XYZ file of N, CA and C in Angstrom:
555
model
N 4.482 -25.866 -22.364
C 5.384 -26.025 -21.226
C 4.970 -25.040 -20.133
N 4.849 -25.489 -18.901
C 4.466 -24.590 -17.805
C 5.515 -23.493 -17.585
N 5.055 -22.343 -17.160
C 5.946 -21.213 -16.909
C 6.820 -21.521 -15.695
N 8.143 -21.475 -15.834
C 9.024 -21.780 -14.700
C 8.874 -20.789 -13.534
N 8.390 -19.600 -13.827
C 8.184 -18.627 -12.758
C 7.047 -19.083 -11.848
N 5.985 -19.623 -12.438
C 4.884 -20.163 -11.631
C 5.360 -21.339 -10.798
N 6.188 -22.180 -11.405
C 6.729 -23.330 -10.677
C 7.576 -22.858 -9.494
N 8.355 -21.815 -9.684
C 9.199 -21.289 -8.599
C 8.337 -20.736 -7.469
N 7.279 -20.017 -7.794
C 6.384 -19.469 -6.773
C 5.682 -20.599 -6.025
N 5.192 -21.577 -6.772
C 4.543 -22.715 -6.125
C 5.530 -23.446 -5.208
N 6.755 -23.604 -5.662
C 7.786 -24.267 -4.856
C 8.055 -23.492 -3.561
N 8.199 -22.197 -3.669
C 8.439 -21.388 -2.462
C 7.308 -21.554 -1.456
N 6.075 -21.504 -1.953
C 4.921 -21.547 -1.049
C 4.597 -22.952 -0.543
N 5.037 -23.975 -1.252
C 4.738 -25.335 -0.792
C 5.914 -25.973 -0.074
N 7.138 -25.651 -0.479
C 8.304 -26.321 0.098
C 9.090 -25.482 1.095
N 8.976 -24.166 1.021
C 9.783 -23.315 1.896
C 8.964 -22.528 2.907
N 7.665 -22.712 2.925
C 6.807 -21.858 3.756
C 6.228 -22.603 4.960
N 6.914 -23.636 5.412
C 6.435 -24.386 6.580
C 6.832 -23.748 7.900
N 7.708 -22.755 7.855
C 8.158 -22.108 9.081
C 7.036 -21.328 9.735
N 7.147 -21.174 11.021
C 6.150 -20.422 11.787
C 6.135 -18.981 11.327
N 4.938 -18.415 11.258
C 4.788 -17.014 10.898
C 4.864 -16.181 12.179
N 5.985 -15.545 12.400
C 6.156 -14.694 13.581
C 5.863 -15.441 14.863
N 5.055 -14.846 15.698
C 4.706 -15.428 16.989
C 3.346 -16.117 16.940
N 2.879 -16.441 15.750
C 1.540 -16.993 15.570
C 1.559 -18.501 15.411
N 0.393 -19.108 15.567
C 0.239 -20.548 15.404
C -0.149 -20.896 13.973
N 0.382 -20.164 13.021
C 0.192 -20.456 11.604
C 1.566 -20.449 10.930
N 1.659 -21.156 9.814
C 2.895 -21.159 9.037
C 2.892 -19.994 8.054
N 4.048 -19.765 7.452
C 4.132 -18.744 6.401
C 3.134 -19.055 5.284
N 3.010 -20.346 4.913
C 2.074 -20.737 3.859
C 0.642 -20.429 4.252
N 0.250 -20.818 5.471
C -1.119 -20.555 5.919
C -1.401 -19.060 5.922
N -0.432 -18.274 6.353
C -0.606 -16.816 6.362
C -0.804 -16.288 4.937
N 0.019 -16.761 4.004
C -0.099 -16.322 2.611
C -1.450 -16.720 2.026
N -1.859 -17.960 2.282
C -3.139 -18.436 1.748
C -4.320 -17.698 2.370
N -4.262 -17.442 3.669
C -5.346 -16.700 4.317
C -5.433 -15.279 3.769
N -4.286 -14.652 3.518
C -4.279 -13.293 2.953
C -4.896 -13.280 1.562
N -4.452 -14.225 0.722
C -4.971 -14.283 -0.653
C -6.458 -14.616 -0.663
N -6.861 -15.523 0.198
C -8.267 -15.912 0.242
C -9.137 -14.735 0.682
N -8.650 -13.964 1.658
C -9.397 -12.778 2.089
C -9.537 -11.797 0.937
N -8.468 -11.606 0.169
C -8.529 -10.705 -0.989
C -9.529 -11.214 -2.020
N -9.519 -12.520 -2.252
C -10.457 -13.105 -3.202
C -11.896 -12.960 -2.696
N -12.121 -13.269 -1.437
C -13.461 -13.192 -0.855
C -14.015 -11.766 -0.878
N -13.121 -10.787 -0.789
C -13.548 -9.388 -0.796
C -13.647 -8.815 -2.206
N -13.462 -9.661 -3.214
C -13.625 -9.215 -4.595
C -12.421 -8.514 -5.182
N -11.248 -8.743 -4.607
C -10.037 -8.142 -5.157
C -9.752 -8.639 -6.556
N -9.048 -7.829 -7.321
C -8.669 -8.254 -8.670
C -7.454 -9.178 -8.589
N -7.037 -9.700 -9.749
C -5.929 -10.658 -9.780
C -4.659 -10.077 -9.172
N -4.400 -8.792 -9.401
C -3.183 -8.176 -8.867
C -3.215 -8.118 -7.340
N -4.349 -7.758 -6.769
C -4.440 -7.675 -5.312
C -4.366 -9.071 -4.679
N -4.986 -10.040 -5.303
C -4.926 -11.410 -4.799
C -3.490 -11.931 -4.872
N -2.821 -11.664 -5.976
C -1.425 -12.087 -6.136
C -0.531 -11.389 -5.120
N -0.689 -10.083 -4.956
C 0.109 -9.346 -3.969
C -0.153 -9.878 -2.569
N -1.398 -10.214 -2.273
C -1.738 -10.745 -0.951
C -1.090 -12.106 -0.732
N -1.077 -12.934 -1.756
C -0.448 -14.249 -1.661
C 1.067 -14.124 -1.452
N 1.676 -13.150 -2.118
C 3.140 -13.053 -2.154
C 3.715 -11.926 -1.299
N 2.884 -11.253 -0.499
C 3.369 -10.061 0.207
C 4.523 -10.338 1.161
N 4.628 -11.543 1.677
C 5.714 -11.864 2.610
C 6.763 -12.780 2.001
N 6.835 -12.834 0.671
C 7.830 -13.692 0.028
C 9.247 -13.299 0.450
N 9.439 -12.059 0.849
C 10.756 -11.634 1.338
C 11.225 -12.448 2.531
N 10.289 -12.923 3.359
C 10.652 -13.786 4.482
C 11.185 -15.136 3.998
N 10.769 -15.552 2.809
C 11.150 -16.860 2.287
C 12.448 -16.823 1.505
N 12.924 -15.647 1.147
C 14.140 -15.547 0.342
C 15.320 -14.967 1.116
N 15.170 -14.758 2.423
C 16.323 -14.345 3.228
C 16.719 -15.497 4.146
N 17.856 -15.333 4.803
C 18.349 -16.401 5.682
C 18.516 -15.902 7.120
N 17.584 -15.074 7.557
C 17.667 -14.487 8.897
C 16.876 -15.266 9.943
N 16.332 -16.410 9.589
C 15.546 -17.195 10.528
C 14.072 -16.848 10.452
N 13.282 -17.512 11.305
C 11.825 -17.382 11.244
C 11.286 -16.092 11.842
N 11.966 -15.518 12.837
C 11.436 -14.322 13.479
C 12.557 -13.359 13.873
N 13.182 -12.691 12.879
C 14.281 -11.779 13.193
C 13.870 -10.616 14.096
N 12.596 -10.203 14.045
C 12.149 -9.081 14.890
C 12.336 -9.402 16.366
N 12.212 -10.677 16.704
C 12.399 -11.091 18.101
C 13.831 -10.823 18.564
N 14.773 -10.795 17.605
C 16.168 -10.479 17.916
C 16.478 -9.000 17.675
N 15.434 -8.204 17.450
C 15.629 -6.775 17.236
C 16.104 -6.426 15.834
N 15.861 -7.310 14.874
C 16.308 -7.101 13.500
C 15.106 -6.861 12.592
N 15.136 -5.758 11.854
C 14.135 -5.516 10.816
C 14.648 -6.200 9.557
N 14.002 -7.259 9.127
C 14.487 -8.028 7.973
C 14.199 -7.340 6.639
N 13.485 -6.232 6.666
C 13.156 -5.456 5.468
C 12.570 -6.369 4.383
N 11.713 -7.294 4.845
C 11.144 -8.284 3.936
C 10.327 -7.662 2.814
N 9.755 -6.493 3.067
C 8.975 -5.841 2.021
C 9.870 -5.426 0.859
N 11.090 -4.984 1.156
C 12.035 -4.603 0.108
C 12.610 -5.825 -0.592
N 12.929 -6.864 0.176
C 13.427 -8.103 -0.414
C 12.365 -8.727 -1.321
N 11.125 -8.753 -0.861
C 10.037 -9.294 -1.669
C 9.822 -8.486 -2.933
N 9.843 -7.173 -2.806
C 9.688 -6.295 -3.963
C 10.784 -6.573 -4.981
N 12.025 -6.642 -4.518
C 13.150 -6.894 -5.425
C 13.014 -8.250 -6.109
N 12.584 -9.253 -5.361
C 12.406 -10.592 -5.914
C 11.312 -10.606 -6.981
N 10.221 -9.894 -6.742
C 9.047 -9.951 -7.619
C 9.106 -9.017 -8.827
N 9.931 -7.983 -8.771
C 9.946 -6.950 -9.816
C 10.273 -7.491 -11.204
N 11.099 -8.515 -11.283
C 11.443 -9.070 -12.595
C 10.245 -9.756 -13.255
N 9.288 -10.188 -12.463
C 8.182 -11.001 -12.977
C 6.838 -10.283 -13.037
N 6.682 -9.228 -12.219
C 5.379 -8.564 -12.101
C 5.522 -7.055 -12.246
N 4.428 -6.424 -12.635
C 4.379 -4.974 -12.716
C 4.049 -4.346 -11.372
N 3.975 -3.026 -11.337
C 3.764 -2.306 -10.078
C 2.415 -2.588 -9.412
N 1.416 -3.056 -10.174
C 0.120 -3.356 -9.561
C 0.243 -4.504 -8.558
N 1.278 -5.337 -8.681
C 1.570 -6.403 -7.718
C 2.702 -5.986 -6.779
N 3.779 -5.465 -7.346
C 4.987 -5.220 -6.542
C 4.871 -4.033 -5.589
N 4.140 -3.007 -5.979
C 4.045 -1.826 -5.106
C 3.253 -2.112 -3.817
N 2.105 -2.776 -3.871
C 1.450 -3.122 -2.602
C 2.340 -3.996 -1.702
N 3.129 -4.887 -2.305
C 4.077 -5.697 -1.524
C 5.095 -4.771 -0.861
N 5.678 -3.888 -1.649
C 6.694 -2.968 -1.116
C 6.118 -2.050 -0.038
N 4.851 -1.685 -0.194
C 4.236 -0.689 0.694
C 3.445 -1.275 1.852
N 3.346 -2.594 1.997
C 2.461 -3.129 3.039
C 2.951 -2.831 4.448
N 4.246 -2.672 4.651
C 4.759 -2.271 5.974
C 4.451 -0.786 6.202
N 4.678 0.022 5.183
C 4.346 1.443 5.296
C 2.848 1.617 5.554
N 2.031 0.737 4.971
C 0.581 0.814 5.198
C 0.242 0.572 6.665
N 0.964 -0.318 7.321
C 0.745 -0.530 8.762
C 1.087 0.750 9.521
N 2.209 1.348 9.197
C 2.611 2.603 9.855
C 1.573 3.703 9.593
N 1.060 3.732 8.354
C 0.045 4.710 7.961
C -1.239 4.514 8.762
N -1.728 3.280 8.805
C -2.973 3.009 9.520
C -2.850 3.323 11.004
N -1.694 3.067 11.583
C -1.485 3.412 12.998
C -1.543 4.917 13.214
N -1.183 5.672 12.194
C -1.199 7.136 12.296
C -2.578 7.731 12.070
N -3.382 7.118 11.189
C -4.640 7.763 10.785
C -5.888 7.132 11.388
N -5.780 5.921 11.934
C -6.931 5.276 12.570
C -6.612 5.036 14.040
N -7.259 5.784 14.931
C -6.919 5.709 16.352
C -6.970 4.301 16.946
N -7.841 3.437 16.441
C -7.973 2.107 17.034
C -7.148 1.031 16.327
N -6.440 1.389 15.257
C -5.724 0.368 14.497
C -4.590 -0.269 15.313
N -3.843 0.533 16.022
C -2.724 0.000 16.807
C -3.208 -1.094 17.757
N -4.355 -0.905 18.353
C -4.904 -1.886 19.289
C -5.285 -3.199 18.631
N -5.418 -3.211 17.311
C -5.759 -4.430 16.567
C -4.519 -5.234 16.174
N -3.342 -4.646 16.360
C -2.125 -5.317 15.930
C -1.780 -6.483 16.841
N -1.251 -7.526 16.240
C -0.769 -8.667 17.008
C 0.528 -8.274 17.718
N 0.924 -9.102 18.671
C 2.127 -8.812 19.462
C 3.355 -8.644 18.567
N 3.537 -9.533 17.591
C 4.717 -9.409 16.740
C 4.614 -8.236 15.773
N 3.398 -7.830 15.390
C 3.252 -6.641 14.552
C 3.622 -5.378 15.323
N 3.301 -5.360 16.603
C 3.701 -4.231 17.440
C 5.224 -4.184 17.551
N 5.832 -5.339 17.776
C 7.286 -5.427 17.876
C 7.951 -4.963 16.587
N 7.484 -5.458 15.451
C 8.095 -5.065 14.180
C 7.797 -3.606 13.843
N 6.642 -3.094 14.256
C 6.314 -1.684 14.011
C 7.381 -0.773 14.610
N 7.815 -1.089 15.806
C 8.855 -0.272 16.453
C 10.142 -0.291 15.624
N 10.497 -1.453 15.082
C 11.699 -1.579 14.261
C 11.544 -0.900 12.906
N 10.308 -0.754 12.453
C 10.026 -0.210 11.122
C 9.782 1.299 11.129
N 9.913 1.939 12.278
C 9.791 3.390 12.329
C 8.589 3.915 13.078
N 7.719 3.030 13.577
C 6.553 3.463 14.332
C 5.509 4.118 13.441
N 4.431 4.634 14.047
C 3.392 5.312 13.263
C 3.976 6.479 12.465
N 3.417 6.723 11.305
C 3.874 7.825 10.456
C 3.528 9.175 11.075
N 4.331 10.159 10.730
C 3.993 11.543 11.060
C 2.873 11.975 10.115
N 2.282 13.112 10.376
C 1.217 13.617 9.507
C 1.732 13.830 8.082
N 2.947 14.338 7.957
C 3.520 14.571 6.624
C 3.786 13.245 5.908
N 4.309 12.263 6.630
C 4.549 10.947 6.032
C 3.231 10.308 5.592
N 2.211 10.439 6.428
C 0.906 9.856 6.100
C 0.320 10.508 4.852
N 0.445 11.813 4.736
C -0.070 12.517 3.556
C 0.687 12.071 2.301
N 1.997 11.936 2.410
C 2.798 11.491 1.258
C 2.433 10.054 0.874
N 2.240 9.196 1.868
C 1.856 7.813 1.587
C 0.498 7.767 0.884
N -0.468 8.501 1.391
C -1.830 8.487 0.834
C -1.856 8.950 -0.616
N -0.879 9.746 -1.020
C -0.827 10.258 -2.385
C -0.216 9.268 -3.375
N 0.362 8.186 -2.899
C 0.991 7.210 -3.780
C -0.064 6.460 -4.598
N 0.233 6.141 -5.853
C -0.751 5.464 -6.709
C -1.244 4.122 -6.152
N -0.420 3.370 -5.485
C -0.808 2.050 -4.980
C -1.126 2.052 -3.483
N -1.301 3.235 -2.886
C -1.558 3.316 -1.442
C -2.836 2.573 -1.050
N -3.893 2.736 -1.806
C -5.159 2.086 -1.459
C -5.022 0.563 -1.492
N -4.357 0.048 -2.520
C -4.147 -1.403 -2.611
C -3.271 -1.883 -1.454
N -2.266 -1.104 -1.090
C -1.385 -1.482 0.023
C -2.148 -1.514 1.351
N -3.061 -0.580 1.536
C -3.875 -0.563 2.761
C -4.810 -1.771 2.786
N -5.415 -2.078 1.665
C -6.278 -3.271 1.617
C -5.463 -4.530 1.918
N -4.306 -4.630 1.306
C -3.415 -5.765 1.565
C -3.045 -5.835 3.040
N -2.750 -4.690 3.630
C -2.371 -4.660 5.047
C -3.485 -5.208 5.932
N -4.711 -4.867 5.607
C -5.847 -5.364 6.401
C -5.978 -6.891 6.257
N -5.773 -7.404 5.045
C -5.795 -8.861 4.853
C -4.654 -9.496 5.643
N -3.498 -8.879 5.577
C -2.303 -9.362 6.272
C -2.563 -9.496 7.772
N -3.092 -8.477 8.372
C -3.294 -8.488 9.827
C -4.336 -9.521 10.248
N -5.313 -9.774 9.390
C -6.366 -10.733 9.725
C -5.963 -12.179 9.429
N -4.885 -12.376 8.693
C -4.511 -13.709 8.195
C -3.591 -14.455 9.166
N -4.075 -14.623 10.373
C -3.261 -15.265 11.413
C -4.125 -16.195 12.256
N -5.068 -16.877 11.597
C -6.066 -17.681 12.294
C -5.680 -19.158 12.254
N -5.369 -19.707 13.397
C -4.989 -21.114 13.495
C -6.154 -21.990 13.029
N -5.833 -22.946 12.151
C -6.819 -23.924 11.719
C -7.795 -23.460 10.656
N -7.687 -22.228 10.172
C -8.611 -21.738 9.150
C -8.368 -22.484 7.834
N -9.408 -23.085 7.306
C -9.317 -23.804 6.038
C -9.356 -22.800 4.886
N -8.412 -22.946 3.970
C -8.355 -22.101 2.775
C -8.143 -22.999 1.562
N -8.355 -22.458 0.378
C -7.961 -23.211 -0.808
C -6.434 -23.406 -0.810
N -5.932 -24.405 -1.551
C -4.487 -24.645 -1.613
C -3.779 -23.634 -2.515
N -2.472 -23.693 -2.528
C -1.661 -22.786 -3.348
C -2.108 -22.823 -4.807
N -2.337 -24.007 -5.351
C -2.692 -24.140 -6.778
C -3.958 -23.362 -7.139
N -4.864 -23.198 -6.193
C -6.091 -22.432 -6.449
C -5.762 -21.006 -6.879
N -4.694 -20.429 -6.323
C -4.367 -19.032 -6.567
C -3.422 -18.817 -7.749
N -2.861 -19.911 -8.289
C -1.884 -19.763 -9.371
C -2.460 -19.148 -10.646
N -3.732 -19.361 -11.003
C -4.261 -18.645 -12.182
C -4.229 -17.115 -12.014
N -4.457 -16.627 -10.804
C -4.348 -15.177 -10.566
C -2.903 -14.732 -10.781
N -1.980 -15.517 -10.229
C -0.558 -15.206 -10.380
C -0.177 -15.205 -11.863
N -0.601 -16.237 -12.582
C -0.289 -16.351 -14.017
C -0.820 -15.147 -14.798
N -2.011 -14.686 -14.427
C -2.618 -13.552 -15.131
C -1.831 -12.258 -14.929
N -1.042 -12.200 -13.864
C -0.299 -10.975 -13.548
C 1.152 -11.005 -14.012
N 1.651 -12.165 -14.409
C 3.050 -12.261 -14.828
C 3.304 -11.398 -16.063
N 4.462 -10.757 -16.082
C 4.903 -10.042 -17.284
C 5.133 -11.083 -18.373
N 5.025 -10.692 -19.635
C 5.336 -11.649 -20.699
C 6.755 -12.200 -20.523
N 6.912 -13.492 -20.768
C 8.228 -14.130 -20.627
C 9.180 -13.534 -21.653
N 10.406 -13.350 -21.209
C 11.420 -12.759 -22.113
C 11.895 -13.763 -23.145
């Protein structure tokens, strides 16, 4: 019998991810697939590919609309996604998801040109999320066990906004997801 958790993830990404991703000409699904594909192409392990595929699942499980940042609302999707995924995955998947917003703040603090690479909606949400980290915040972030994975995920995230980019379908990535699931209770 197929794992119902995989079915739920596939359902979210195929049936609930048609909404526009922020201010971009891609859907939530296209963004998720582009992120996961970038992780796969760069040789990421199953956990990084899974985290990349599911990093914005928090946007799919709240009811704040397609672009709450445009209304000045931080939807805290990283926390919602983390909470949603924690029952099914270990920290190698959930922590990069939880930390991908902090990774944006970190990169803006430690790489002088990173802010200039951000899309318009990433700049808008950055302001709502606390802006670039202070030196102390950046040092604390860098010391976290999953900081490197979160930074890699963040780079995939920022690049995954290409209109018309062909990627493998959701089902292509489900074996990675299955490999990361906690044993069923």
